[in-house]
Coordinates of C-alpha atoms and ligand atoms in Angstrom, one line a residue:
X1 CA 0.0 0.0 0.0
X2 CA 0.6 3.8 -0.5
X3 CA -0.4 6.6 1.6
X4 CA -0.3 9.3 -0.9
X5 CA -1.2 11.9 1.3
X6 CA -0.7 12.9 4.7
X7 CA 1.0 15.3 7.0
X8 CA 4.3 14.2 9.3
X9 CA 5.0 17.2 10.1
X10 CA 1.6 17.9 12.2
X11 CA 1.2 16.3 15.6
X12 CA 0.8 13.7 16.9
X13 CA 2.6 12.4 14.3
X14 CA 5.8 14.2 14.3
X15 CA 6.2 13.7 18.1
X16 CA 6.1 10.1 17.3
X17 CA 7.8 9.5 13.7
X18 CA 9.8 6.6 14.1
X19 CA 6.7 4.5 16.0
X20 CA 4.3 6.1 13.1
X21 CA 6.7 4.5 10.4
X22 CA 7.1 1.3 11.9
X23 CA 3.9 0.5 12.1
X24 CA 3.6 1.7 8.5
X25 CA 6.2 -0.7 7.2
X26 CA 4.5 -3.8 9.6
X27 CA 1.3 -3.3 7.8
X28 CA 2.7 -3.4 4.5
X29 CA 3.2 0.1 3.5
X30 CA 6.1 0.8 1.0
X31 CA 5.9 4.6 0.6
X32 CA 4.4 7.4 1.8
X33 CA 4.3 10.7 0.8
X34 CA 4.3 13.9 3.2
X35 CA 2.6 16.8 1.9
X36 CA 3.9 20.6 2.4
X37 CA 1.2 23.5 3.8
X38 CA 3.5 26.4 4.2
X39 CA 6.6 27.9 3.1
X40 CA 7.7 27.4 7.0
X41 CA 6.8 23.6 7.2
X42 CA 9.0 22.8 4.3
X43 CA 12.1 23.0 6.4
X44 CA 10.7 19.6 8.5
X45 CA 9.6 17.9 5.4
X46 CA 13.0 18.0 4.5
X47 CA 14.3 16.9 7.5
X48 CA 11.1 14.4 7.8
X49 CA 12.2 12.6 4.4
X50 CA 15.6 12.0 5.4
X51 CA 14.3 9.9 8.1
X52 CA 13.5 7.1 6.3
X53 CA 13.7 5.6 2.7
X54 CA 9.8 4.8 2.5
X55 CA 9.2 8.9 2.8
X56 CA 8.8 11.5 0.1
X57 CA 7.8 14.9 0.5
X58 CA 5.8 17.3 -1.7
X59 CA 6.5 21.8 -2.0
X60 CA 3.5 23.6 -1.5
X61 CA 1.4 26.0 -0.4
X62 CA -2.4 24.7 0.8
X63 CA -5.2 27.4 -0.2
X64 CA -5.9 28.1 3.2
X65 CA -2.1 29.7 4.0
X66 CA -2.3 31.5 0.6
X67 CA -2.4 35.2 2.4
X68 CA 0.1 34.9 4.2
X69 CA 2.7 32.4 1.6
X70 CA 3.1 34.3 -1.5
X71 CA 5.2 32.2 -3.8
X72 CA 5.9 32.5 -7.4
X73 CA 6.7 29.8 -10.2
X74 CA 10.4 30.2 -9.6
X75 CA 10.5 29.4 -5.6
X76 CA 8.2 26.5 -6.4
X77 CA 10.7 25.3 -9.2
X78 CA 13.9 26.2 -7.4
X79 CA 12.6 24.8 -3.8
X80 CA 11.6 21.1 -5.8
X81 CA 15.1 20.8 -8.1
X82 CA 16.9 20.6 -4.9
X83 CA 15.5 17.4 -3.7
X84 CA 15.2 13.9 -5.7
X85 CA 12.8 12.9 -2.5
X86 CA 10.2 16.3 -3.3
X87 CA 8.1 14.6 -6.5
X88 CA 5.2 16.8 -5.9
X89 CA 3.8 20.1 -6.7
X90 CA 1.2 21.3 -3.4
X91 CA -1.2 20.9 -1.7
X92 CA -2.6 23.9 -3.6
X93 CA -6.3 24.1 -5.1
X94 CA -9.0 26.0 -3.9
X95 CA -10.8 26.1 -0.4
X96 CA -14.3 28.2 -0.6
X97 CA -15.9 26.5 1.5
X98 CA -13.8 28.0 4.8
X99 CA -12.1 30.6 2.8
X100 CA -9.1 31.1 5.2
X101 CA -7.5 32.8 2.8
X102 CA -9.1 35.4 0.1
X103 CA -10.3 33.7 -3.0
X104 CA -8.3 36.0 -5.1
X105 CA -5.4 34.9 -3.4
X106 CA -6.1 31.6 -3.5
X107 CA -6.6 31.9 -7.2
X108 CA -3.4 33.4 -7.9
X109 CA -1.4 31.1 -5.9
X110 CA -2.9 28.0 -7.8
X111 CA -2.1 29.2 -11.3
X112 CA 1.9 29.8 -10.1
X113 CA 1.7 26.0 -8.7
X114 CA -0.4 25.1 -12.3
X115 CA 2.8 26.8 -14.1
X116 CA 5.6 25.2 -11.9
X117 CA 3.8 21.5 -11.8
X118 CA 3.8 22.0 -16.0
X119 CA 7.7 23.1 -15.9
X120 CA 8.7 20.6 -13.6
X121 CA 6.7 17.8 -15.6
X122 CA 5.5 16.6 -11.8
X123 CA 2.2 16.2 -10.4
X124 CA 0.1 18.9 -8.9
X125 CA -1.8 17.6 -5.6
X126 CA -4.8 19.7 -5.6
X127 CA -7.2 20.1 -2.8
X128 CA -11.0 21.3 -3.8
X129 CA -13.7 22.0 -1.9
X130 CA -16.8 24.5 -2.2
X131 CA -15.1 25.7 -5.9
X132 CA -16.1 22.5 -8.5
X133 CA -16.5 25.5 -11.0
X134 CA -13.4 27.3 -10.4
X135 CA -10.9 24.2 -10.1
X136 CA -12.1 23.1 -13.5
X137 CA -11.5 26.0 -15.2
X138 CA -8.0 26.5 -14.1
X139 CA -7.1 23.1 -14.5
X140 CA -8.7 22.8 -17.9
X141 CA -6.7 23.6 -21.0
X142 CA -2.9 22.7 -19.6
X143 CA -1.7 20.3 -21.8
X144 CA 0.9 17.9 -20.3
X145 CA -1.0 18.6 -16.5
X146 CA -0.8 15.6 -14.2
X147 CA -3.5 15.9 -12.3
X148 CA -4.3 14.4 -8.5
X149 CA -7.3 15.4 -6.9
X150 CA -6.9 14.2 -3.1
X151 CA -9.5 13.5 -0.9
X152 CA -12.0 13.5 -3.9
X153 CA -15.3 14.3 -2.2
X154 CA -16.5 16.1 -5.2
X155 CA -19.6 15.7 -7.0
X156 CA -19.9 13.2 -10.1
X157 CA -20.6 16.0 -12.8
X158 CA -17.1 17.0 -11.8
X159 CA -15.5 13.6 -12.2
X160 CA -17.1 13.7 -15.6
X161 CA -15.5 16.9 -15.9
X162 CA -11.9 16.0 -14.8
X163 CA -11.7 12.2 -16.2
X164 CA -11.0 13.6 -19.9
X165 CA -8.3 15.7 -18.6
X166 CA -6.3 12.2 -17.1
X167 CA -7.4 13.3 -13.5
X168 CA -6.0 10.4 -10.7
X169 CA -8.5 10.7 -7.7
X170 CA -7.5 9.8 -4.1
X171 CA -9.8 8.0 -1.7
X172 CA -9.6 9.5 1.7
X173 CA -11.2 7.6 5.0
X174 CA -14.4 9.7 4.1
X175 CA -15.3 7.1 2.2
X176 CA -15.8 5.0 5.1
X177 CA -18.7 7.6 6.7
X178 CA -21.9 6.3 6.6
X179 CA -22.8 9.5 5.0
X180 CA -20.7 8.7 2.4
X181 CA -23.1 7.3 0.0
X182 CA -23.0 9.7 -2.6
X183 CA -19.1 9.9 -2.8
X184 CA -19.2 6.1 -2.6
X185 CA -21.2 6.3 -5.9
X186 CA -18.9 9.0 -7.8
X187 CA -16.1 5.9 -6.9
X188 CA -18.2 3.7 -8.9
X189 CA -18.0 5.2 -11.9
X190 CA -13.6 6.4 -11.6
X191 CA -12.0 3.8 -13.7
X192 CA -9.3 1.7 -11.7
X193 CA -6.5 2.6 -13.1
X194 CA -7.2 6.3 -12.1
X195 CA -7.5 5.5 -7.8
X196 CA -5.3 6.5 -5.4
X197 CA -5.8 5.6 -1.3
X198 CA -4.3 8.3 1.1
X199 CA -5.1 9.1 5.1
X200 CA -4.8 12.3 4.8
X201 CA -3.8 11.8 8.5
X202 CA -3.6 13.1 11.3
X203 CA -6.9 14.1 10.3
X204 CA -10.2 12.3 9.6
X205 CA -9.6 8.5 10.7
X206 CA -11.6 6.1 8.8
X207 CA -14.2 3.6 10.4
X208 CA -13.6 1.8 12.6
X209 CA -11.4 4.4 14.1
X210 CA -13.1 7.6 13.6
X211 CA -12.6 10.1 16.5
X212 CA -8.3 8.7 16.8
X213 CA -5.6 10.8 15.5
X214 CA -5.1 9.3 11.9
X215 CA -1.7 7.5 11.2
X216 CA -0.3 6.0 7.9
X217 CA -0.9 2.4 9.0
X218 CA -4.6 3.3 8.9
X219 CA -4.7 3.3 5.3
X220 CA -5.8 -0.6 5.1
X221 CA -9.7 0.3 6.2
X222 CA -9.8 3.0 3.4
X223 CA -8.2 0.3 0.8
X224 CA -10.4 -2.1 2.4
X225 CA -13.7 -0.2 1.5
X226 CA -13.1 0.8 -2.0
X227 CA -12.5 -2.9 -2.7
X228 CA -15.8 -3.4 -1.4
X229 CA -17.1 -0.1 -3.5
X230 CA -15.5 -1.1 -6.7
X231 CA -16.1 -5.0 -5.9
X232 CA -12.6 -6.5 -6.6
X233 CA -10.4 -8.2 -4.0
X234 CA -8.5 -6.5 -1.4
X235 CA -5.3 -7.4 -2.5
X236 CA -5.8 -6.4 -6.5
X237 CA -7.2 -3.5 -5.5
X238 CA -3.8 -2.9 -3.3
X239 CA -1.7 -3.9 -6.6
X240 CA -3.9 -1.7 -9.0
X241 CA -3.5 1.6 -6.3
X242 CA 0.3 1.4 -5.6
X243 CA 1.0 0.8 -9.4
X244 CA -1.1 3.9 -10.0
X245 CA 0.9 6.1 -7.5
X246 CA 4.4 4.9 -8.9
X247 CA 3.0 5.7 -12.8
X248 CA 1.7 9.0 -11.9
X249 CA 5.3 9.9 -9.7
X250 CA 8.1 7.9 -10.9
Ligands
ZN301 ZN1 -6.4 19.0 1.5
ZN302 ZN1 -3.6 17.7 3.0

């Protein structure tokens, strides 16, 4: 298994790295990859992915820090050629649904991640929420764009929208809610070979453990439920994701 997504550098995690990644590699995990937030956190996912071979780390700046982390194609550029363990452009995208940040700063700061991800022929990690409309069209007409939405909970009209563009979506433990049912169908319809699995930790734990700090081991019940979702075994399904994550990254 992959976690594609989560953040080492938040506690409790950080506190407890070396515990955190043992029980990643006991349950089978052979990377995971720890996603920047701010131009300040960048400095500890450097030192995080030195820790241990399984790690690798993404530059970015989420759309909720966007006031207060200006960056411009060049830092993103420069801050990635540095490191052969930084294979990702974000998290960036576009929160309007808690607009911590302005929108129009948001919006600027995702095109200069959009024109570093396509310079850097990498993969732009993109976070969405409350802004199907917006995301689309900035992600839209960029040839050569490789796209991963993480913790997909969006709508299935915007699937539709993203699958012709070569879109990889990420299944978070959300889709272990009981509320989930909708998202759960939007999965349906993603073909396999576009599915990700990440924790997103150390927020939202999947069932059964909803309400715990989330760690990278936790990944299994969110693998475990698409199977059932996309009714294939466990195992393929395992095969199909972490193929998927080394295609889009390596
Ligand atoms: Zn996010
Ligand atoms: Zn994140």
């Amino acid at each position: 298994m992959i976690d594609s997504h989560c953040h080492l550098d938040h506690d409790p995690l950080f506190q407890n790295l070396n515990d955190i990644i043992l029980r990643s590699k006991d349950m089978g995990i052979e990377k995971i990859l720890t996603i920047c937030t701010t131009i300040e956190s960048f400095k500890n996912i450097l030192n995080i992915v030195k820790t241990d071979r399984i790690i690798y780390g993404t530059f970015g700046i989420h759309p909720h820090e966007t006031n207060k982390n200006i960056v411009t194609k060049k830092n993103i550029v420069k801050e990635i050629s540095f490191n052969k363990k930084i294979i990702g452009v974000g998290e960036t995208g576009l929160d309007f649904y808690y607009n911590n940040s302005d929108k129009d700063s948001q919006l600027k700061s995702f095109k200069k991640h959009i024109e570093a991800a396509i310079e850097l022929d990498m993969p732009i990690i993109v976070h969405s929420r409350g802004a199907e409309n917006e995301t689309f069209e900035l992600l839209k007409n960029n040839n050569n764009l490789k796209i991963l939405m993480h913790c997909f909970t969006g709508s299935s009209s915007f699937a539709d929208q993203l699958m012709p563009l070569g879109a990889y979506f990420s299944a978070s433990g959300i889709i272990t809610f009981k509320n989930s049912s909708d998202l759960q169908d939007t999965f349906k319809e993603i073909p396999l070979d576009k599915l990700l699995i990440e924790t997103d930790s150390p927020f939202l734990a999947p069932v059964p453990m909803r309400g715990k700090k989330n760690e990278p081991s936790y990944i299994k019940y969110t693998l475990r439920k698409l199977a059932e979702i996309k009714k294939i075994d466990e195992s393929e399904l395992d095969k199909i994701t972490t193929n998927n994550f080394n295609n889009l990254f390596f």
